[in-house]
Short mmCIF file of C-alpha atoms and ligand atoms in Angstrom, two decimals:
data_model
loop_
_atom_site.label_atom_id
_atom_site.label_comp_id
_atom_site.label_asym_id
_atom_site.label_seq_id
_atom_site.Cartn_x
_atom_site.Cartn_y
_atom_site.Cartn_z
CA MET A 18 16.55 -17.74 -60.79
CA ARG A 19 14.75 -15.47 -63.20
CA ARG A 20 13.53 -12.21 -61.98
CA VAL A 21 11.56 -9.33 -63.39
CA ASP A 22 12.40 -5.77 -62.54
CA PRO A 23 9.19 -3.85 -63.17
CA ARG A 24 10.93 -0.54 -62.70
CA GLN A 25 12.99 -1.16 -65.78
CA GLY A 26 10.47 -3.32 -67.56
CA ILE A 27 13.16 -5.89 -68.28
CA VAL A 28 13.44 -9.57 -67.68
CA GLY A 29 16.55 -10.35 -65.70
CA HIS A 30 18.31 -13.62 -65.16
CA GLN A 31 19.77 -14.13 -61.71
CA SER A 32 20.93 -17.06 -59.70
CA GLU A 33 18.92 -18.05 -56.64
CA ASN A 34 21.12 -16.43 -54.07
CA ARG A 35 22.60 -13.74 -56.16
CA ALA A 36 22.72 -10.59 -54.14
CA GLY A 37 19.88 -8.30 -54.95
CA TRP A 38 17.04 -10.77 -54.92
CA ARG A 39 17.11 -12.30 -51.55
CA THR A 40 14.29 -14.73 -51.06
CA LEU A 41 13.43 -16.41 -47.78
CA GLY A 42 10.94 -19.16 -48.46
CA GLY A 43 10.45 -20.74 -51.86
CA ALA A 44 8.68 -18.74 -54.49
CA ALA A 45 7.10 -19.37 -57.84
CA GLN A 46 8.10 -17.19 -60.78
CA PRO A 47 5.74 -15.03 -62.77
CA GLN A 48 5.50 -16.89 -66.05
CA GLY A 49 3.57 -16.61 -69.28
CA ARG A 50 1.70 -19.54 -70.81
CA ASP A 51 4.86 -20.68 -72.56
CA GLY A 52 6.70 -20.76 -69.28
CA ALA A 53 8.83 -17.71 -70.04
CA ALA A 54 9.15 -15.00 -67.46
CA MET A 55 6.93 -12.08 -68.37
CA PRO A 56 7.55 -8.37 -68.36
CA ALA A 57 5.99 -6.99 -65.21
CA ARG A 58 3.54 -4.73 -66.96
CA LEU A 59 2.01 -7.77 -68.66
CA HIS A 60 1.75 -9.94 -65.61
CA HIS A 61 0.28 -6.98 -63.80
CA ASP A 62 -2.63 -7.28 -66.21
CA LEU A 63 -2.89 -10.98 -65.36
CA ASP A 64 -2.84 -10.16 -61.66
CA LEU A 65 -6.08 -8.27 -61.98
CA ARG A 66 -7.70 -11.40 -63.41
CA ARG A 67 -6.21 -13.68 -60.81
CA HIS A 68 -7.42 -11.55 -57.95
CA GLY A 69 -10.93 -11.53 -59.34
CA LEU A 70 -10.74 -7.82 -59.96
CA PHE A 71 -10.87 -8.08 -63.72
CA THR A 72 -14.60 -8.61 -64.02
CA PRO A 73 -15.97 -7.86 -67.50
CA ALA A 74 -17.27 -4.49 -66.33
CA PHE A 75 -14.07 -3.64 -64.44
CA GLY A 76 -12.04 -4.94 -67.33
CA ARG A 77 -13.72 -2.55 -69.70
CA GLN A 78 -13.08 0.34 -67.40
CA THR A 79 -9.52 -0.46 -66.46
CA SER A 80 -8.06 -2.19 -69.47
CA GLY A 81 -7.75 1.27 -70.99
CA LEU A 82 -5.84 2.31 -67.91
CA VAL A 83 -3.47 -0.61 -68.15
CA ARG A 84 -2.96 -0.07 -71.85
CA THR A 85 -2.34 3.60 -71.24
CA GLN A 86 0.23 2.66 -68.69
CA ILE A 87 2.09 0.47 -71.15
CA GLN A 88 2.01 3.00 -73.93
CA ALA A 89 2.83 5.91 -71.69
CA GLU A 90 5.83 4.37 -70.02
CA PRO A 91 8.57 6.59 -71.51
CA GLU A 92 6.43 9.62 -70.77
CA LEU A 93 5.88 8.33 -67.25
CA ALA A 94 9.53 8.69 -66.43
CA SER A 95 9.52 12.33 -67.39
CA ARG A 96 6.38 12.89 -65.37
CA GLY A 97 8.26 11.47 -62.42
CA GLU A 98 10.73 14.30 -62.55
CA GLU A 99 10.57 16.93 -59.89
CA GLY A 100 8.05 19.65 -60.35
CA GLY A 101 5.68 17.75 -62.65
CA THR A 102 2.09 17.10 -61.68
CA ILE A 103 -0.05 14.01 -61.92
CA PRO A 104 -3.47 15.26 -62.95
CA TYR A 105 -6.37 13.88 -61.01
CA SER A 106 -8.85 12.24 -63.35
CA SER A 107 -12.18 10.50 -63.25
CA GLU A 108 -10.27 7.22 -63.65
CA VAL A 109 -8.84 7.82 -60.19
CA ALA A 110 -12.32 8.15 -58.72
CA GLU A 111 -13.46 5.04 -60.57
CA SER A 112 -10.59 2.93 -59.31
CA ALA A 113 -11.01 4.34 -55.80
CA ALA A 114 -14.65 3.32 -55.92
CA GLN A 115 -13.56 -0.28 -56.59
CA GLY A 116 -11.68 -0.34 -53.29
CA PHE A 117 -7.98 0.21 -52.88
CA GLU A 118 -5.58 -2.64 -53.48
CA LEU A 119 -2.63 -0.99 -51.74
CA THR A 120 -2.52 1.33 -48.75
CA VAL A 121 0.70 3.30 -48.44
CA VAL A 122 1.16 4.49 -44.87
CA ALA A 123 3.49 7.45 -44.38
CA PRO A 124 4.24 8.42 -40.78
CA ALA A 125 4.96 12.13 -40.77
CA PHE A 126 6.18 14.52 -38.15
CA ASN A 127 7.10 17.98 -39.44
CA GLU A 128 7.12 16.82 -43.04
CA ALA A 129 4.85 19.47 -44.57
CA ASP A 130 7.42 20.34 -47.22
CA ASN A 131 7.72 16.74 -48.39
CA LEU A 132 4.12 15.66 -48.77
CA ALA A 133 3.22 17.13 -52.16
CA GLU A 134 6.33 15.61 -53.68
CA LEU A 135 5.63 12.28 -51.98
CA ALA A 136 2.08 12.19 -53.36
CA ARG A 137 3.31 13.15 -56.82
CA ARG A 138 6.00 10.47 -56.84
CA LEU A 139 3.61 7.80 -55.57
CA ALA A 140 1.15 8.67 -58.32
CA ALA A 141 3.94 8.39 -60.89
CA ALA A 142 5.26 5.11 -59.51
CA LEU A 143 1.90 3.43 -58.95
CA GLN A 144 0.09 4.12 -62.20
CA GLY A 145 -2.43 1.37 -62.84
CA VAL A 146 -2.51 0.35 -59.16
CA ARG A 147 -5.51 1.21 -57.00
CA TRP A 148 -3.52 2.82 -54.21
CA GLN A 149 -4.22 5.19 -51.37
CA LEU A 150 -1.89 7.19 -49.17
CA ILE A 151 -2.56 7.55 -45.45
CA VAL A 152 -0.41 10.22 -43.85
CA VAL A 153 -0.26 9.79 -40.09
CA ASP A 154 0.69 13.03 -38.41
CA ASP A 155 1.27 13.61 -34.71
CA ASP A 156 -0.01 17.17 -34.61
CA SER A 157 3.20 18.52 -36.13
CA PRO A 158 3.78 22.20 -35.43
CA ASP A 159 4.74 22.82 -39.07
CA GLY A 160 1.20 22.14 -40.29
CA THR A 161 1.84 18.70 -41.80
CA ALA A 162 -1.83 17.76 -41.24
CA ASP A 163 -3.11 20.90 -42.98
CA THR A 164 -0.85 20.23 -45.94
CA ALA A 165 -1.94 16.58 -46.14
CA LYS A 166 -5.60 17.56 -45.92
CA GLY A 167 -5.07 20.20 -48.58
CA LEU A 168 -3.72 17.48 -50.88
CA ALA A 169 -6.63 15.23 -49.92
CA GLN A 170 -9.04 17.92 -51.09
CA SER A 171 -7.88 17.45 -54.65
CA ASP A 172 -7.07 13.73 -54.56
CA PRO A 173 -9.44 11.28 -52.83
CA ARG A 174 -6.67 8.69 -52.63
CA ILE A 175 -5.01 10.76 -49.91
CA THR A 176 -6.13 10.65 -46.29
CA CYS A 177 -4.64 12.18 -43.19
CA ILE A 178 -4.90 10.86 -39.66
CA ARG A 179 -4.01 13.62 -37.24
CA ARG A 180 -3.22 12.24 -33.79
CA VAL A 181 -3.17 14.64 -30.89
CA LYS A 182 -1.23 14.36 -27.63
CA ARG A 183 0.68 11.38 -28.95
CA ARG A 184 4.09 10.88 -30.47
CA GLY A 185 5.82 7.91 -31.98
CA LEU A 186 6.69 6.54 -35.38
CA ALA A 187 5.68 2.94 -34.58
CA GLY A 188 2.31 3.96 -33.11
CA ALA A 189 1.64 6.18 -36.12
CA VAL A 190 2.38 3.33 -38.53
CA ILE A 191 0.15 0.96 -36.56
CA GLU A 192 -2.77 3.38 -36.66
CA GLY A 193 -2.35 4.07 -40.35
CA ALA A 194 -2.13 0.39 -41.25
CA LEU A 195 -5.12 -0.48 -39.08
CA ALA A 196 -7.17 2.13 -40.95
CA SER A 197 -6.55 0.25 -44.19
CA ALA A 198 -9.08 -2.05 -45.82
CA ALA A 199 -6.79 -2.93 -48.73
CA PRO A 200 -5.25 -6.40 -49.07
CA TYR A 201 -1.72 -4.95 -49.07
CA VAL A 202 -0.16 -2.32 -46.84
CA ALA A 203 3.13 -0.54 -47.50
CA VAL A 204 5.04 1.69 -45.10
CA ILE A 205 7.21 4.47 -46.46
CA ASP A 206 8.88 7.46 -44.82
CA ALA A 207 7.38 10.82 -45.73
CA ASP A 208 10.80 12.40 -46.29
CA LEU A 209 11.41 10.62 -49.63
CA GLN A 210 14.44 8.69 -48.38
CA HIS A 211 12.78 5.49 -49.56
CA ASP A 212 12.69 4.71 -53.26
CA GLU A 213 9.01 4.69 -54.18
CA THR A 214 9.78 3.25 -57.62
CA LEU A 215 10.41 -0.07 -55.84
CA LEU A 216 6.75 -0.29 -54.80
CA PRO A 217 5.46 -2.02 -57.97
CA ALA A 218 8.13 -4.72 -57.61
CA MET A 219 7.21 -5.16 -53.95
CA LEU A 220 3.55 -5.40 -54.85
CA ALA A 221 4.29 -7.99 -57.54
CA GLU A 222 5.96 -10.24 -54.94
CA LEU A 223 2.77 -10.23 -52.86
CA ARG A 224 0.34 -10.45 -55.76
CA GLU A 225 2.21 -13.37 -57.26
CA ASP A 226 2.20 -15.06 -53.87
CA ARG A 227 5.96 -15.26 -53.64
CA ALA A 228 6.05 -13.53 -50.26
CA ASP A 229 3.98 -12.35 -47.31
CA LEU A 230 6.30 -9.51 -46.44
CA VAL A 231 8.57 -7.60 -48.82
CA ILE A 232 11.33 -5.43 -47.40
CA GLY A 233 13.02 -2.55 -49.18
CA SER A 234 16.54 -3.49 -48.12
CA ARG A 235 19.66 -1.33 -47.94
CA TYR A 236 21.86 -4.33 -47.30
CA VAL A 237 21.24 -6.75 -50.15
CA GLY A 238 22.63 -6.59 -53.65
CA GLU A 239 22.86 -3.09 -55.02
CA GLY A 240 21.06 -1.64 -52.03
CA SER A 241 22.91 1.04 -50.12
CA ALA A 242 22.58 3.54 -47.30
CA THR A 243 25.59 5.70 -48.00
CA GLU A 244 23.69 8.65 -49.46
CA GLY A 245 21.02 8.83 -46.74
CA LEU A 246 23.08 8.09 -43.63
CA SER A 247 26.12 9.80 -42.17
CA VAL A 248 29.11 7.63 -41.23
CA VAL A 249 27.98 7.52 -37.59
CA ARG A 250 24.33 6.81 -38.45
CA GLY A 251 25.48 4.19 -40.96
CA ALA A 252 27.51 2.39 -38.29
CA GLY A 253 24.57 2.67 -35.88
CA SER A 254 22.24 1.21 -38.48
CA LYS A 255 24.54 -1.77 -39.05
CA LEU A 256 24.80 -2.35 -35.30
CA ALA A 257 21.02 -2.13 -34.96
CA ASN A 258 20.72 -4.70 -37.73
CA ARG A 259 23.14 -7.03 -36.02
CA LEU A 260 21.24 -6.80 -32.73
CA ALA A 261 17.95 -7.39 -34.51
CA ARG A 262 19.25 -10.50 -36.24
CA LEU A 263 20.33 -11.82 -32.84
CA ALA A 264 16.80 -11.53 -31.53
CA LEU A 265 14.97 -12.71 -34.65
CA ARG A 266 14.28 -16.20 -35.77
CA ALA A 267 14.67 -15.12 -39.40
CA ASP A 268 17.72 -14.39 -41.48
CA VAL A 269 16.85 -10.92 -42.70
CA ALA A 270 19.53 -8.52 -43.98
CA ASP A 271 17.68 -5.28 -43.13
CA PRO A 272 15.18 -6.02 -40.35
CA VAL A 273 15.22 -2.39 -39.21
CA SER A 274 14.22 -0.97 -42.58
CA GLY A 275 11.35 1.50 -42.46
CA PHE A 276 10.29 0.56 -46.00
CA PHE A 277 8.22 -2.56 -46.46
CA MET A 278 4.98 -4.04 -47.76
CA VAL A 279 2.94 -6.74 -46.09
CA ARG A 280 -0.33 -8.58 -46.45
CA ARG A 281 -2.82 -6.69 -44.32
CA PRO A 282 -4.22 -9.75 -42.48
CA ILE A 283 -0.72 -10.42 -41.13
CA PHE A 284 -0.48 -6.88 -39.85
CA ASP A 285 -3.98 -7.03 -38.36
CA GLU A 286 -3.11 -10.22 -36.53
CA VAL A 287 0.18 -8.99 -35.11
CA ALA A 288 -0.91 -5.39 -34.37
CA PRO A 289 -2.06 -5.94 -30.76
CA LYS A 290 1.41 -7.27 -29.92
CA LEU A 291 3.37 -4.39 -31.39
CA SER A 292 5.03 -1.74 -29.28
CA VAL A 293 3.69 1.73 -30.07
CA GLN A 294 6.93 3.30 -28.98
CA GLY A 295 10.02 3.29 -31.08
CA PHE A 296 11.29 3.59 -34.62
CA LYS A 297 11.69 -0.03 -35.68
CA ILE A 298 8.27 -1.40 -36.38
CA LEU A 299 9.45 -3.88 -39.02
CA PHE A 300 11.71 -5.64 -36.51
CA ASP A 301 8.81 -5.81 -34.05
CA LEU A 302 6.50 -7.13 -36.76
CA ILE A 303 8.87 -9.96 -37.70
CA ALA A 304 9.66 -10.77 -34.07
CA SER A 305 6.00 -10.76 -33.00
CA ARG A 306 4.64 -12.95 -35.76
CA THR A 307 3.08 -16.19 -34.61
CA ASN A 308 3.17 -18.13 -37.87
CA PRO A 309 6.13 -18.41 -40.22
CA ILE A 310 6.00 -15.84 -42.99
CA ARG A 311 7.79 -15.71 -46.32
CA ILE A 312 10.06 -12.69 -46.51
CA VAL A 313 11.60 -11.25 -49.67
CA GLU A 314 14.12 -8.41 -49.61
CA LEU A 315 14.53 -6.14 -52.61
CA PRO A 316 17.48 -3.76 -52.83
CA TYR A 317 17.16 -0.01 -52.94
CA SER A 318 19.37 2.96 -52.22
CA PHE A 319 18.43 4.96 -49.15
CA ARG A 320 18.40 8.56 -50.35
CA ALA A 321 19.11 11.84 -48.64
CA ARG A 322 16.14 13.60 -47.09
CA TYR A 323 14.14 15.79 -49.49
CA ALA A 324 13.38 18.52 -46.89
CA GLY A 325 13.27 18.87 -43.10
CA ALA A 326 15.27 17.18 -40.36
CA SER A 327 15.53 13.68 -38.89
CA LYS A 328 13.62 12.82 -35.72
CA MET A 329 15.91 9.95 -34.81
CA ASP A 330 17.37 10.71 -31.38
CA SER A 331 18.85 9.06 -28.31
CA MET A 332 15.35 8.16 -27.09
CA ALA A 333 14.67 6.27 -30.32
CA VAL A 334 17.90 4.32 -29.73
CA THR A 335 16.89 3.63 -26.11
CA ASP A 336 13.47 2.41 -27.23
CA TYR A 337 15.07 0.15 -29.80
CA LEU A 338 17.45 -1.42 -27.27
CA GLY A 339 14.48 -1.99 -24.97
CA LEU A 340 12.58 -3.67 -27.78
CA VAL A 341 15.47 -5.98 -28.69
CA LEU A 342 15.99 -6.97 -25.03
CA SER A 343 12.28 -7.57 -24.65
CA LYS A 344 12.28 -9.88 -27.67
CA LEU A 345 15.40 -11.63 -26.37
CA SER A 346 13.48 -12.27 -23.13
CA GLY A 347 10.86 -14.02 -25.24
CA ASN A 348 8.43 -11.10 -24.72
CA LEU A 349 8.47 -11.82 -20.98
CA ILE A 350 9.50 -8.29 -20.08
CA PRO A 351 7.79 -5.44 -21.97
CA PRO A 352 10.20 -2.77 -23.33
CA ARG A 353 8.59 -0.15 -21.10
CA ALA A 354 9.16 -2.30 -18.02
CA LEU A 355 12.85 -2.59 -18.89
CA LEU A 356 13.12 1.18 -19.05
CA PHE A 357 11.20 1.48 -15.77
CA PHE A 358 13.65 -0.92 -14.08
CA VAL A 359 16.66 1.00 -15.41
CA VAL A 360 15.15 4.20 -14.02
CA GLY A 361 14.55 2.36 -10.73
CA ALA A 362 18.23 1.40 -10.63
CA SER A 363 19.16 5.04 -11.19
CA GLY A 364 16.93 5.88 -8.18
CA LEU A 365 18.97 3.53 -6.05
CA ILE A 366 22.11 5.45 -6.97
CA VAL A 367 20.39 8.78 -6.18
CA ASN A 368 19.31 7.33 -2.83
CA LEU A 369 22.82 6.17 -1.92
CA VAL A 370 24.58 9.37 -3.03
CA ILE A 371 22.18 11.73 -1.22
CA ALA A 372 22.20 9.66 1.98
CA LYS A 373 26.01 9.71 1.93
CA ILE A 374 26.10 13.48 1.40
CA LEU A 375 23.58 14.14 4.21
CA ILE A 376 25.34 11.82 6.63
CA GLY A 377 28.59 13.58 5.67
CA LEU A 378 26.83 16.83 6.71
CA HIS A 379 26.14 15.23 10.14
CA VAL A 380 22.42 14.73 9.55
CA PRO A 381 21.33 11.76 11.71
CA PHE A 382 20.95 8.50 9.80
CA ALA A 383 17.14 8.09 9.96
CA PRO A 384 16.16 11.53 8.58
CA ALA A 385 19.08 11.42 6.10
CA ASP A 386 17.88 8.08 4.76
CA ALA A 387 14.24 9.22 4.64
CA ILE A 388 15.12 12.42 2.72
CA ALA A 389 17.32 10.43 0.31
CA ALA A 390 14.55 7.87 -0.29
CA ILE A 391 11.95 10.58 -0.98
CA LEU A 392 14.29 12.39 -3.38
CA ALA A 393 15.08 9.10 -5.16
CA MET A 394 11.37 8.37 -5.54
CA THR A 395 10.80 11.90 -6.88
CA SER A 396 13.59 11.58 -9.41
CA ASN A 397 12.24 8.16 -10.45
CA PHE A 398 8.80 9.65 -11.00
CA LEU A 399 10.07 12.62 -13.00
CA ILE A 400 12.39 10.54 -15.20
CA ASN A 401 9.69 7.97 -15.85
CA ASN A 402 7.29 10.75 -16.74
CA GLU A 403 9.76 12.30 -19.18
CA VAL A 404 11.25 9.13 -20.64
CA THR A 405 9.40 5.88 -19.97
CA TYR A 406 5.95 7.40 -20.40
CA ARG A 407 6.85 10.39 -22.54
CA ASP A 408 4.04 9.51 -24.91
CA ARG A 409 1.58 9.89 -21.99
CA ARG A 410 3.45 12.57 -20.09
CA LEU A 411 1.54 14.08 -17.15
CA ARG A 412 1.37 17.85 -16.93
CA GLY A 413 -0.05 20.45 -14.53
CA LEU A 414 -2.41 19.18 -11.85
CA ARG A 415 -2.23 15.62 -13.19
CA LEU A 416 1.52 15.72 -12.60
CA ILE A 417 0.91 16.40 -8.90
CA THR A 418 -1.87 13.83 -8.42
CA GLY A 419 0.18 11.33 -10.43
CA TYR A 420 3.20 11.98 -8.19
CA LEU A 421 1.17 11.41 -5.03
CA ARG A 422 -0.24 8.16 -6.43
CA PHE A 423 3.24 7.08 -7.51
CA CYS A 424 4.61 7.66 -3.98
CA ALA A 425 1.71 5.80 -2.38
CA LEU A 426 2.08 2.79 -4.70
CA CYS A 427 5.86 2.69 -4.33
CA GLY A 428 5.36 2.84 -0.56
CA VAL A 429 3.21 -0.28 -0.82
CA GLY A 430 5.92 -1.74 -3.06
CA LEU A 431 8.51 -1.10 -0.36
CA ILE A 432 6.40 -2.87 2.27
CA ALA A 433 5.85 -5.79 -0.14
CA ASN A 434 9.58 -5.85 -0.85
CA ILE A 435 10.41 -6.15 2.87
CA ALA A 436 7.67 -8.74 3.46
CA VAL A 437 8.75 -10.97 0.57
CA ALA A 438 12.42 -10.69 1.60
CA ALA A 439 11.48 -11.71 5.16
CA LEU A 440 9.46 -14.69 3.92
CA VAL A 441 12.21 -15.91 1.60
CA HIS A 442 14.79 -15.44 4.34
CA GLN A 443 12.66 -17.40 6.78
CA ALA A 444 12.23 -20.23 4.28
CA LEU A 445 15.73 -20.43 2.75
CA HIS A 446 18.04 -18.57 5.14
CA VAL A 447 19.99 -17.06 2.24
CA ASN A 448 20.45 -13.29 2.68
CA SER A 449 21.28 -12.33 -0.89
CA LEU A 450 18.46 -14.42 -2.37
CA ALA A 451 15.98 -12.88 0.06
CA VAL A 452 17.09 -9.34 -0.82
CA VAL A 453 16.91 -10.04 -4.57
CA ALA A 454 13.49 -11.70 -4.28
CA GLY A 455 12.15 -8.74 -2.31
CA ALA A 456 13.61 -6.23 -4.76
CA VAL A 457 12.23 -8.07 -7.82
CA PHE A 458 8.79 -8.35 -6.25
CA GLY A 459 8.82 -4.66 -5.28
CA ALA A 460 10.00 -3.57 -8.76
CA VAL A 461 7.35 -5.65 -10.54
CA TRP A 462 4.68 -4.29 -8.21
CA ASN A 463 5.84 -0.72 -8.75
CA TYR A 464 5.84 -1.11 -12.53
CA GLY A 465 2.52 -2.94 -12.76
CA SER A 466 0.60 -0.77 -10.35
CA THR A 467 1.92 2.60 -11.56
CA SER A 468 1.40 1.69 -15.23
CA VAL A 469 -2.27 1.20 -14.43
CA ALA A 470 -2.90 3.88 -11.83
CA VAL A 471 -0.46 6.69 -12.70
CA TRP A 472 0.13 6.81 -16.47
N1 LIG B 502 3.64 10.49 -36.97
C1 LIG B 502 4.93 10.45 -36.62
N2 LIG B 502 5.88 10.29 -37.56
C2 LIG B 502 7.17 10.26 -37.16
C3 LIG B 502 7.56 10.39 -35.81
N3 LIG B 502 8.91 10.32 -35.73
C4 LIG B 502 9.34 10.17 -36.99
N4 LIG B 502 8.30 10.14 -37.86
C5 LIG B 502 8.33 9.97 -39.31
O1 LIG B 502 8.97 8.75 -39.60
C6 LIG B 502 9.76 8.87 -40.76
C7 LIG B 502 11.22 8.50 -40.42
O2 LIG B 502 11.73 9.43 -39.52
P1 LIG B 502 13.10 10.20 -39.76
O3 LIG B 502 13.13 11.33 -38.81
O4 LIG B 502 13.23 10.54 -41.20
O5 LIG B 502 14.13 9.10 -39.32
P2 LIG B 502 15.49 8.70 -40.05
O6 LIG B 502 15.16 8.49 -41.50
O7 LIG B 502 15.92 7.47 -39.35
O8 LIG B 502 16.41 9.87 -39.85
C8 LIG B 502 9.60 10.29 -41.25
O9 LIG B 502 8.59 10.33 -42.23
C9 LIG B 502 9.16 11.03 -40.00
O10 LIG B 502 8.41 12.18 -40.26
C10 LIG B 502 6.52 10.58 -34.83
O11 LIG B 502 6.75 10.69 -33.64
N5 LIG B 502 5.24 10.58 -35.30
MG1 LIG B 503 14.28 9.84 -42.74
#
């Protein structure tokens, strides 16, 4: 299978399944009139025509740009070196006025020191493409939003969405992508771990209609993660990939990659189903799709961070496990509900341990059990507030009113639990089944009602 690597401007020759160009779903090749594969920079020019963007007027304005790109290619590489600048020109404003073809969404939390370099590298990599960058910041204390808006002052292709009182990579990506009006949306980390020079090749796959989703993959061909991930993180990433492949109906080598490009209508369609919590939006996107999509994976090497520190933590891992389990349940149980049930199970342990301690201290059974139950409910509420609903955490007075509502609703849940258990016992006369039915009903009630009335 012949392939073009636009980054090198060469025409390669590779067999269909040769590592490095992993294609899921048949794909036509970019070809010239004589049937030969074309250098990317030439078929880029053709793309503009095919997409109806190369109107005579637009052609006059942009053909110079395309030609400049071809002539300036050796120079382009040197401009891509650190420290160089991409001057803003009237051509940028003209192409922006035509509408962007590609939105690059960069979720950013405490990435102020990376943004100027990110913008510079995108400009170098995407010459001749009508691109925009949307930085989605979650009110980072390091002034990420101020930095992004400072860059936006001198380059209209850059926008910043500053979210307040919210946290989460997946939610940030969703909001950035939903703000796009471009036909194609890419997601890239703001810390420069992803290789932005792959973007033109990813775009070519979509423009040439060879794919609906293109993944920058660390686990095909010459792709690698050794530079950007420690040994432990590397092992974790491979495990996460294995779990994801279990839950997916697609054979994807790197379904937890944070670097991908997709047709915007696909994202728009799937967006309401995506979980706003968590780190692995690509996995969610593939798992939540309704129609089959063509996926292409292109290799890249995951680099070390440019500046700043990783935000991946145990909560991100917990969220991911919840997401995989939720998908394995066929979306029956939302990831948040799974977490809520795990917290509920921890409450049961708290209840048992405290009751045992109090009874050991010769407190009569009834008050001992009541105190243990209240403490278990309190610990459930606090853990759920800190973990399950950490993105909507209650504070101050709302913490107290939320706690009272939580206790009242769980009290109703307990009554419902007992009532359902009694009914099932009456009907089937099986103790264990009655207890389980009551507990499940109570847990579902507790989750459903508190998710609406407390958080
Ligand atoms: N807006 C936003 N961005 C985030 C959040 N968590 C992580 N990010 C960004 O997502 C990208 C990947 O996160 P990173 O910490 O580098 O994860 P790692 O590469 O797996 O270590 C980076 O650009 C982060 O700044 C968040 O809560 N909100
Ligand atoms: Mg990173």
